[in-house]
Short mmCIF file of C-alpha atoms in Angstrom, two decimals:
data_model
loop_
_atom_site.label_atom_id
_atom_site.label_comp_id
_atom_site.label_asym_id
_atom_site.label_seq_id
_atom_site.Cartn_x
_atom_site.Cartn_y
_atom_site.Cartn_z
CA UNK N 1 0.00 0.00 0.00
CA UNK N 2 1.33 3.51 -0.77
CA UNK N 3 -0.68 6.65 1.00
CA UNK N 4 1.37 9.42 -0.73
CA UNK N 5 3.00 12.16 1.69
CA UNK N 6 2.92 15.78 0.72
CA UNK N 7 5.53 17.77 1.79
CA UNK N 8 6.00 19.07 5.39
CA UNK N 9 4.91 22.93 5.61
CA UNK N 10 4.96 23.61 9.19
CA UNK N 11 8.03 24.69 11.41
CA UNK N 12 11.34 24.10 10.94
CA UNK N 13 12.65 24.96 13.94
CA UNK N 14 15.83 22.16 14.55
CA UNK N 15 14.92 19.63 17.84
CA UNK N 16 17.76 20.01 20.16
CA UNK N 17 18.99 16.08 20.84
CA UNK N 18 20.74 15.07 23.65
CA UNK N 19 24.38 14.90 23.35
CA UNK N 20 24.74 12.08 25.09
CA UNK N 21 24.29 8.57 23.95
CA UNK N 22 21.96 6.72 25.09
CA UNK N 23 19.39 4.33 24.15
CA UNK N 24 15.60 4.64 24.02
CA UNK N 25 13.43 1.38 24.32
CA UNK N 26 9.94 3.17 23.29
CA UNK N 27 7.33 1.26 22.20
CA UNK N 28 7.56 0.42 18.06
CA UNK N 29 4.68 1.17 16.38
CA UNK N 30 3.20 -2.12 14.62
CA UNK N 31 0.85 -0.93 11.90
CA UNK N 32 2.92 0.27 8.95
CA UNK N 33 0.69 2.59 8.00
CA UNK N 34 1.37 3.90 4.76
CA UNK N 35 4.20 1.87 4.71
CA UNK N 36 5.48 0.60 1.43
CA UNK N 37 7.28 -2.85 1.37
CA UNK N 38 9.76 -4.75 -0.77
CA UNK N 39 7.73 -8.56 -0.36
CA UNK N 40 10.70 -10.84 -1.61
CA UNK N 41 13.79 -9.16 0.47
CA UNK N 42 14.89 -8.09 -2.89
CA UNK N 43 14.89 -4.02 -4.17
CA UNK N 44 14.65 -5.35 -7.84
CA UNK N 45 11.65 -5.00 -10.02
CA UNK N 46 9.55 -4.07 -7.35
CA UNK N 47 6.65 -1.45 -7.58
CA UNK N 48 8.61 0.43 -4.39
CA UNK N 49 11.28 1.17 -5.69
CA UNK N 50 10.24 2.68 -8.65
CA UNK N 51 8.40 5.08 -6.88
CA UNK N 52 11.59 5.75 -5.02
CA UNK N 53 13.62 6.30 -7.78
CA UNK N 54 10.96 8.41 -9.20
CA UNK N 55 11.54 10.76 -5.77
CA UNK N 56 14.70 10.09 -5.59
CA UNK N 57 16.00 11.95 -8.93
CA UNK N 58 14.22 14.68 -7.53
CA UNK N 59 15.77 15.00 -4.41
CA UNK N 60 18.65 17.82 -3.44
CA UNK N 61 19.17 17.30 0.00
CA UNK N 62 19.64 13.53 1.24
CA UNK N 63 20.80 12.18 4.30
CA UNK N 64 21.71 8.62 5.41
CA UNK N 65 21.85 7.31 8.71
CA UNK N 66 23.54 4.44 9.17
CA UNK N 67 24.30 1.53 11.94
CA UNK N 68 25.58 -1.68 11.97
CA UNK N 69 23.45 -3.30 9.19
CA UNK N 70 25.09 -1.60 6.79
CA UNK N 71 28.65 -3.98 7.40
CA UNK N 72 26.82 -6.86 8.00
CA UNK N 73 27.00 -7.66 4.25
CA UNK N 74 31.02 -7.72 4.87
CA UNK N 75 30.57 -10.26 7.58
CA UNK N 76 31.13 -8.32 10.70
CA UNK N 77 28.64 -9.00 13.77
CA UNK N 78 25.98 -6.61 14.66
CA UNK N 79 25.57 -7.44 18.19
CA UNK N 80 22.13 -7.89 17.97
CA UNK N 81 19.14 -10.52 18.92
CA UNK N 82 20.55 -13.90 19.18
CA UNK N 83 24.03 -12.70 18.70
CA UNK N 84 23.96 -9.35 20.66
CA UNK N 85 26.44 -11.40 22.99
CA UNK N 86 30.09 -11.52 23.18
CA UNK N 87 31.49 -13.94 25.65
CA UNK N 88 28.33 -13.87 27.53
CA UNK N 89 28.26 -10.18 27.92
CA UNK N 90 25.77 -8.32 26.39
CA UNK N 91 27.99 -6.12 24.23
CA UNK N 92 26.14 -2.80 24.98
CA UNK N 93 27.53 -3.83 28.91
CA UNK N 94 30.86 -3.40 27.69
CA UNK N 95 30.54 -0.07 26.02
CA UNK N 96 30.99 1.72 28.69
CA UNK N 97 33.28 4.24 30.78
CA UNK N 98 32.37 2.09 33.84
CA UNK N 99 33.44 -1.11 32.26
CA UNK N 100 36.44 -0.07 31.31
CA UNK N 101 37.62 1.42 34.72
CA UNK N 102 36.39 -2.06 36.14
CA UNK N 103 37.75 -4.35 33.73
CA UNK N 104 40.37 -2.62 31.03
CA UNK N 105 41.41 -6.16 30.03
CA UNK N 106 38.25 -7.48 29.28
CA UNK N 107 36.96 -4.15 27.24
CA UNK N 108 40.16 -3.68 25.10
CA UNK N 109 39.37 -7.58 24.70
CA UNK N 110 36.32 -7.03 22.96
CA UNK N 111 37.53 -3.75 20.98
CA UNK N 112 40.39 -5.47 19.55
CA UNK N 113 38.78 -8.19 18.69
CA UNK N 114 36.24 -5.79 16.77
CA UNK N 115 39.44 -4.02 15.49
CA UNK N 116 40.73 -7.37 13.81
CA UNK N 117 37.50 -8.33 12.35
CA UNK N 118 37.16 -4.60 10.98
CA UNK N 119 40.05 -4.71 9.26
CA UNK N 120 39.73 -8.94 7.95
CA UNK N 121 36.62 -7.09 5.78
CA UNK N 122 36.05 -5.25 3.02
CA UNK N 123 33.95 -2.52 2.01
CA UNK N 124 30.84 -3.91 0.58
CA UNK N 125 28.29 -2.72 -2.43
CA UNK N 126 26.55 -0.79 0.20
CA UNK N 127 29.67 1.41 1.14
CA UNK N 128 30.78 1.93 -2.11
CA UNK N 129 27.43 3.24 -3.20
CA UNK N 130 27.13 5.79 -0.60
CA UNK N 131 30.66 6.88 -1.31
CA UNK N 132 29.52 7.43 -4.75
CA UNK N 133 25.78 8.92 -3.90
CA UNK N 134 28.23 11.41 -1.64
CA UNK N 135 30.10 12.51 -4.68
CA UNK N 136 27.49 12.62 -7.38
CA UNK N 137 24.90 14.62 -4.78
CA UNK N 138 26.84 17.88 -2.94
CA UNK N 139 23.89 18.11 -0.69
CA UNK N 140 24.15 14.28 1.08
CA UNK N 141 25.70 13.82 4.45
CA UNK N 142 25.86 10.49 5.71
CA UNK N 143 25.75 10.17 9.33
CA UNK N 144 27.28 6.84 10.26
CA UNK N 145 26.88 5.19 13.70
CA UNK N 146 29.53 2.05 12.44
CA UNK N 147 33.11 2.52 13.82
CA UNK N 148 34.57 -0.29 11.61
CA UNK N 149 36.67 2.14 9.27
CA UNK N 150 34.70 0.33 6.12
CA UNK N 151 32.92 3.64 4.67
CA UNK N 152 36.42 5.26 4.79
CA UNK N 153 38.07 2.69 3.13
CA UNK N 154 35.18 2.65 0.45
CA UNK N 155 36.72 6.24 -0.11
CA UNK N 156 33.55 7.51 1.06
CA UNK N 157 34.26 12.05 0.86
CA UNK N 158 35.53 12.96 4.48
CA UNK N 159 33.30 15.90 4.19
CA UNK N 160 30.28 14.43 3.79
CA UNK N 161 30.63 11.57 6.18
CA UNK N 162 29.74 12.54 10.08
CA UNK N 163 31.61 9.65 12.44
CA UNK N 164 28.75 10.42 15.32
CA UNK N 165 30.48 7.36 17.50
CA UNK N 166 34.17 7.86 16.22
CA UNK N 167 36.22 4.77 15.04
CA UNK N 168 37.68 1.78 16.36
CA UNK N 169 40.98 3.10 14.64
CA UNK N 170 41.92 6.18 17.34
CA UNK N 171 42.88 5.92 20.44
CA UNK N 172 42.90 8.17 22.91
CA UNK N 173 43.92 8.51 26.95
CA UNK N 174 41.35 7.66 29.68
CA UNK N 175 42.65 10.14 31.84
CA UNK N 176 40.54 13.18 31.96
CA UNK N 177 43.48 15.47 32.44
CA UNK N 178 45.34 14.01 29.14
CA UNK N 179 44.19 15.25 25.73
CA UNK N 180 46.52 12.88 24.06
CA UNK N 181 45.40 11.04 20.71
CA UNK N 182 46.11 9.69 18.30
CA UNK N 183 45.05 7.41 14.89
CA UNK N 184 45.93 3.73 15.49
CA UNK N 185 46.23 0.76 12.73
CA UNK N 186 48.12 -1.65 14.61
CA UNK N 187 47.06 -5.28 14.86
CA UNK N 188 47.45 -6.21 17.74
CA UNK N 189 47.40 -2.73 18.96
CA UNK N 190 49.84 -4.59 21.73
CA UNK N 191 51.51 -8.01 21.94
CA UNK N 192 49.20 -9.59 25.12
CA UNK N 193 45.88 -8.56 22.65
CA UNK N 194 46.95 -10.80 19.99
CA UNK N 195 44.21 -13.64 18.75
CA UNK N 196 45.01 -17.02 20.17
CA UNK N 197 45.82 -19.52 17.99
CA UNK N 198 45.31 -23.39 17.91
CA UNK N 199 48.53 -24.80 16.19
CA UNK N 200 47.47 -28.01 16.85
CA UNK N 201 44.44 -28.00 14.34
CA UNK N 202 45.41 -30.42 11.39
CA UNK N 203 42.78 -28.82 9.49
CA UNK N 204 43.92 -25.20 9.42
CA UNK N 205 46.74 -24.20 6.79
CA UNK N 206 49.51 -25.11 8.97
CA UNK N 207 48.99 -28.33 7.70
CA UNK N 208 49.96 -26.91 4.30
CA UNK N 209 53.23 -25.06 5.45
CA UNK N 210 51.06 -21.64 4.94
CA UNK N 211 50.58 -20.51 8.48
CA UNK N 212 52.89 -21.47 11.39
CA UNK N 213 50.30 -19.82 13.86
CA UNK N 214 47.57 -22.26 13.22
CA UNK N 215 43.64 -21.59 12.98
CA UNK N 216 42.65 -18.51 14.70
CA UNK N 217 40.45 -18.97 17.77
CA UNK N 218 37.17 -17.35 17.73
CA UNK N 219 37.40 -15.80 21.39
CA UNK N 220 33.99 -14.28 21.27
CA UNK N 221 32.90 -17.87 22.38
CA UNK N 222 32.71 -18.04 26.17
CA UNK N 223 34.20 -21.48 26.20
CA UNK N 224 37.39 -20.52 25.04
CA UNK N 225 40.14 -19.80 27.37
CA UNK N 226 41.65 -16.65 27.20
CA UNK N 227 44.75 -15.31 29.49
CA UNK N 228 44.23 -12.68 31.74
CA UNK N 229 46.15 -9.63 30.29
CA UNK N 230 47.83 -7.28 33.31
CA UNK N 231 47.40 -3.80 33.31
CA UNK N 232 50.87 -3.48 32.63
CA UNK N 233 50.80 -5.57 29.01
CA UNK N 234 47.42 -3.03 28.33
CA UNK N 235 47.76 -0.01 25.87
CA UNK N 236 49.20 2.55 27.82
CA UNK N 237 49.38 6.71 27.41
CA UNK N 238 52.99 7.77 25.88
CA UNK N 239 52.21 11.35 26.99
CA UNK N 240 51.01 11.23 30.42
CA UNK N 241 52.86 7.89 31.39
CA UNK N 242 50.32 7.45 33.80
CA UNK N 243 46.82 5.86 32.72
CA UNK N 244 45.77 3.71 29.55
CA UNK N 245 44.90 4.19 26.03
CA UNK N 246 41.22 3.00 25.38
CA UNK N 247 39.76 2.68 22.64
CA UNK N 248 38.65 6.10 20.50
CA UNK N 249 35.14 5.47 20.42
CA UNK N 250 31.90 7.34 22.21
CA UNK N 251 30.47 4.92 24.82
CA UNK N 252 27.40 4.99 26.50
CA UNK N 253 26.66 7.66 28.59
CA UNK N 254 29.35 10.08 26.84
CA UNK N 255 28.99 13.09 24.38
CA UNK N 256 29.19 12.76 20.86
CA UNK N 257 31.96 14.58 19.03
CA UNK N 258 31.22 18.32 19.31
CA UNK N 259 32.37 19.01 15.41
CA UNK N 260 30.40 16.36 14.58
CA UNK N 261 26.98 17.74 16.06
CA UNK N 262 28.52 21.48 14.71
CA UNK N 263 28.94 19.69 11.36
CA UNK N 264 24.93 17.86 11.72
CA UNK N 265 23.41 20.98 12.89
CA UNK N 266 25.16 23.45 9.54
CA UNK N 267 23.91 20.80 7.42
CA UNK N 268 20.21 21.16 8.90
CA UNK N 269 20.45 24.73 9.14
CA UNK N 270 21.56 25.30 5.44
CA UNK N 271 17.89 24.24 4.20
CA UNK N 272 14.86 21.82 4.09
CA UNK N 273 15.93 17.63 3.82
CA UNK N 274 14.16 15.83 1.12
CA UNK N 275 14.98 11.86 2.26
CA UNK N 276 16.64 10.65 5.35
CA UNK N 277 17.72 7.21 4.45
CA UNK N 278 17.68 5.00 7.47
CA UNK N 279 20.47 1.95 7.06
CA UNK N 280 20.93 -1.04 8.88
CA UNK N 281 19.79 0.52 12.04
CA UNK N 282 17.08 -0.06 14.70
CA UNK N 283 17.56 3.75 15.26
CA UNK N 284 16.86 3.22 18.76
CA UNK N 285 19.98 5.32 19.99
CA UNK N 286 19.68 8.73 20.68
CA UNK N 287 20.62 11.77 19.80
CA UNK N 288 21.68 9.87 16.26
CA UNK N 289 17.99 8.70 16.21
CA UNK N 290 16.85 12.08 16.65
CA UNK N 291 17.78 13.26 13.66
CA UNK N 292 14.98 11.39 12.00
CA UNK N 293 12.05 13.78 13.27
CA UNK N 294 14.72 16.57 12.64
CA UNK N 295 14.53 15.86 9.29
CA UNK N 296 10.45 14.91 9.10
CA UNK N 297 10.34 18.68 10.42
CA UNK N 298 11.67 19.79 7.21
CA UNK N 299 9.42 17.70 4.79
CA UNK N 300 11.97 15.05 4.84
CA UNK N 301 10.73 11.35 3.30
CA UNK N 302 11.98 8.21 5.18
CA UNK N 303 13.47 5.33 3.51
CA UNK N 304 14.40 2.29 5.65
CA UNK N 305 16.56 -0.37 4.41
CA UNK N 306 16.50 -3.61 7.36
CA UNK N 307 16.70 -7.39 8.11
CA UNK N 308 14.12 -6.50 10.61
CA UNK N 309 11.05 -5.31 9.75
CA UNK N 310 9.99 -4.62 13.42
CA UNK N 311 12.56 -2.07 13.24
CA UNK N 312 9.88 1.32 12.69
CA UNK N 313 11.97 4.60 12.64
CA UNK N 314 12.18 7.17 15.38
CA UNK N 315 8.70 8.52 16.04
CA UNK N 316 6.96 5.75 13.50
CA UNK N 317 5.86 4.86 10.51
CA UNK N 318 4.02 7.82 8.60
CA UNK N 319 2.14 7.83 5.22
CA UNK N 320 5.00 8.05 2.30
CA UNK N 321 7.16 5.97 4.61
CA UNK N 322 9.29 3.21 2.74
CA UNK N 323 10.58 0.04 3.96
CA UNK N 324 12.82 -2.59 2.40
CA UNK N 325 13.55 -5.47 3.79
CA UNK N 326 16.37 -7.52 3.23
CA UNK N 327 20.24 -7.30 3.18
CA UNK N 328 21.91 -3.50 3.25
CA UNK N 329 24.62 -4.71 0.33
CA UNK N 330 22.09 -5.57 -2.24
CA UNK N 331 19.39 -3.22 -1.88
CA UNK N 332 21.27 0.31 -0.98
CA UNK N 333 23.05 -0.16 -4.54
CA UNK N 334 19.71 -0.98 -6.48
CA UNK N 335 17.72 2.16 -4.74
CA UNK N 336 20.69 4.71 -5.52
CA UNK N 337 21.23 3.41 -8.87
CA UNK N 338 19.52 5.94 -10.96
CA UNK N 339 22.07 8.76 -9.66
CA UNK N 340 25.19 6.72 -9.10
CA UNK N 341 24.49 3.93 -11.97
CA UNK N 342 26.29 0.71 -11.25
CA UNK N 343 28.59 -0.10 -8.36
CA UNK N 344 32.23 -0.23 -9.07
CA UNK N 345 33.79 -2.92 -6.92
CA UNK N 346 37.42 -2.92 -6.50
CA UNK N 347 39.00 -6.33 -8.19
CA UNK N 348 39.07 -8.88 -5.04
CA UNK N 349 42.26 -9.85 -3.63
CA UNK N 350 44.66 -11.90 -5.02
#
């Protein structure tokens, strides 16, 4: 069903969000109204998205908001549902300033780990297209919630990507008296964070003279032993001598970079959005969630691309609303391609 969804005319007046992260558990709203859905999981041929490209050709001003769906094509773990854990924690329990200063070993555990995966994987179809949407469309900002570096590496502008929850890639002091920082691409960051490995594996390509570390272990698995790393062996400050590195990322409870939210809030101020394209998010973590009725106050359209369709945008579905179910890599390509044409992949790896 498609209830068209005339432009917004009333104020414009920019909501104020938090600066803070946090998350919001409010109550989704279950009756798609005027929703417009993708039925087979795929963008092609459908009667949806031709009446999103027909907007979309139109549009001036786009943004994108996007979260963890958006990798999952590239094979990294979202953390959510059924595997929202990560050695038995629940990995929103570890993102924290709390858990750090109660367990540094375990946290830098879990953000290294991250770090290795992140940097295993490649951009996917879904990266490379909003790298290209950036540079064929001067008024798109894509506001990414994703740390993994894979947007970058797709080449996406610098300009016109807004980190709002930094990257795994910087690292910073804990201390709140040190401002040191500093970009990091070191794997292991530090010798104790280094994967185990199970040399013993005849199945792994040790047994083929090609790897004298053996099969890595997946340590996300709470049945695999892990050492316990001393505070000593942890990433530690060069400047201040005195506290740890942690990892350069905004955890719960902390502020969002402030030239990010400058960079958000000139973008909003500069004029009216047409589409807010929501990504491979549950958008369920505020202020980045926000910025969905931020845009809606402008006339803004939303578009959400997710495995879930339980997922409803901040503030719920409205008439003109579109939804696409299904994975992030195949349909973000297919719903951009009458600006950006066909993806360019780079040639895999030899």
């Amino acid at each position: 069903m498609y209830l068209p969804s005339p432009r917004c005319t009333g104020s414009t007046s920019k909501l104020l969000p938090s600066v803070s992260l946090s998350l919001s558990w409010q109550r989704l709203n279950h009756s798609f109204t005027g929703q417009i859905m993708a039925s087979d999981g795929s963008a092609k041929g459908d009667k949806a998205v031709a009446k999103f490209h027909e907007y979309l050709v139109g549009c001036k001003r786009v943004i994108a908001l996007s979260g963890a769906g958006l990798s999952a094509a590239s094979g990294l773990a979202t953390f959510r549902g059924a595997g929202g854990l990560w050695r038995s924690h629940d990995a929103t329990s570890l993102a924290t300033p709390g858990a750090f200063n109660r367990d540094p070993a375990l946290v830098w555990r879990f953000y290294s780990y991250r770090r290795h995966k992140a940097m295993q994987a490649d951009p996917n179809a879904a990266h490379y297209a909003l790298a290209e949407l950036a540079r064929r469309l001067p008024g798109f900002q894509h506001l990414s919630q994703n740390v993994d570096g894979l947007s970058q590496r797709a080449d996406h502008p610098r300009e016109q990507l807004q980190l709002l929850h930094g990257t795994l890639f910087e690292v910073k002091c804990n201390s709140k008296v040190c401002d040191y920082k500093e970009e990091n691409f070191v794997d292991p960051i530090v010798p104790a964070l280094d994967i185990p490995h199970d040399s013993h594996d005849p199945t792994t390509n040790k047994a083929l003279g090609k790897d004298k570390k053996g099969k890595e272990l997946d340590i996300s698995d709470a049945s695999v032993k892990i050492a316990d790393i001393p505070r000593e062996d942890l990433p530690q400050c060069p400047r201040c001598k005195k506290d740890l590195l942690r990892p350069g990322v905004v955890w719960f409870g902390e502020q969002l970079p402030t030239q990010v939210l400058s960079n958000v809030d000139e973008y909003f101020d500069e004029g009216d959005v047409d589409l807010i394209m929501v990504v491979g998010t549950s958008a369920k973590v505020y202020p980045a969630a926000g910025n969905i009725e931020r845009a809606r106050m402008t006339g803004a359209r939303v578009c959400v691309v997710n495995m879930d369709e339980n997922d409803a945008p901040a503030g719920g579905w409205e008439p003109g609303d579109w939804f696409f179910k299904g994975d992030a890599g195949t349909i973000v390509p297919e719903l951009l391609r009458p600006v950006i044409g066909d993806v360019k992949m780079p040639s895999a790896k030899a």
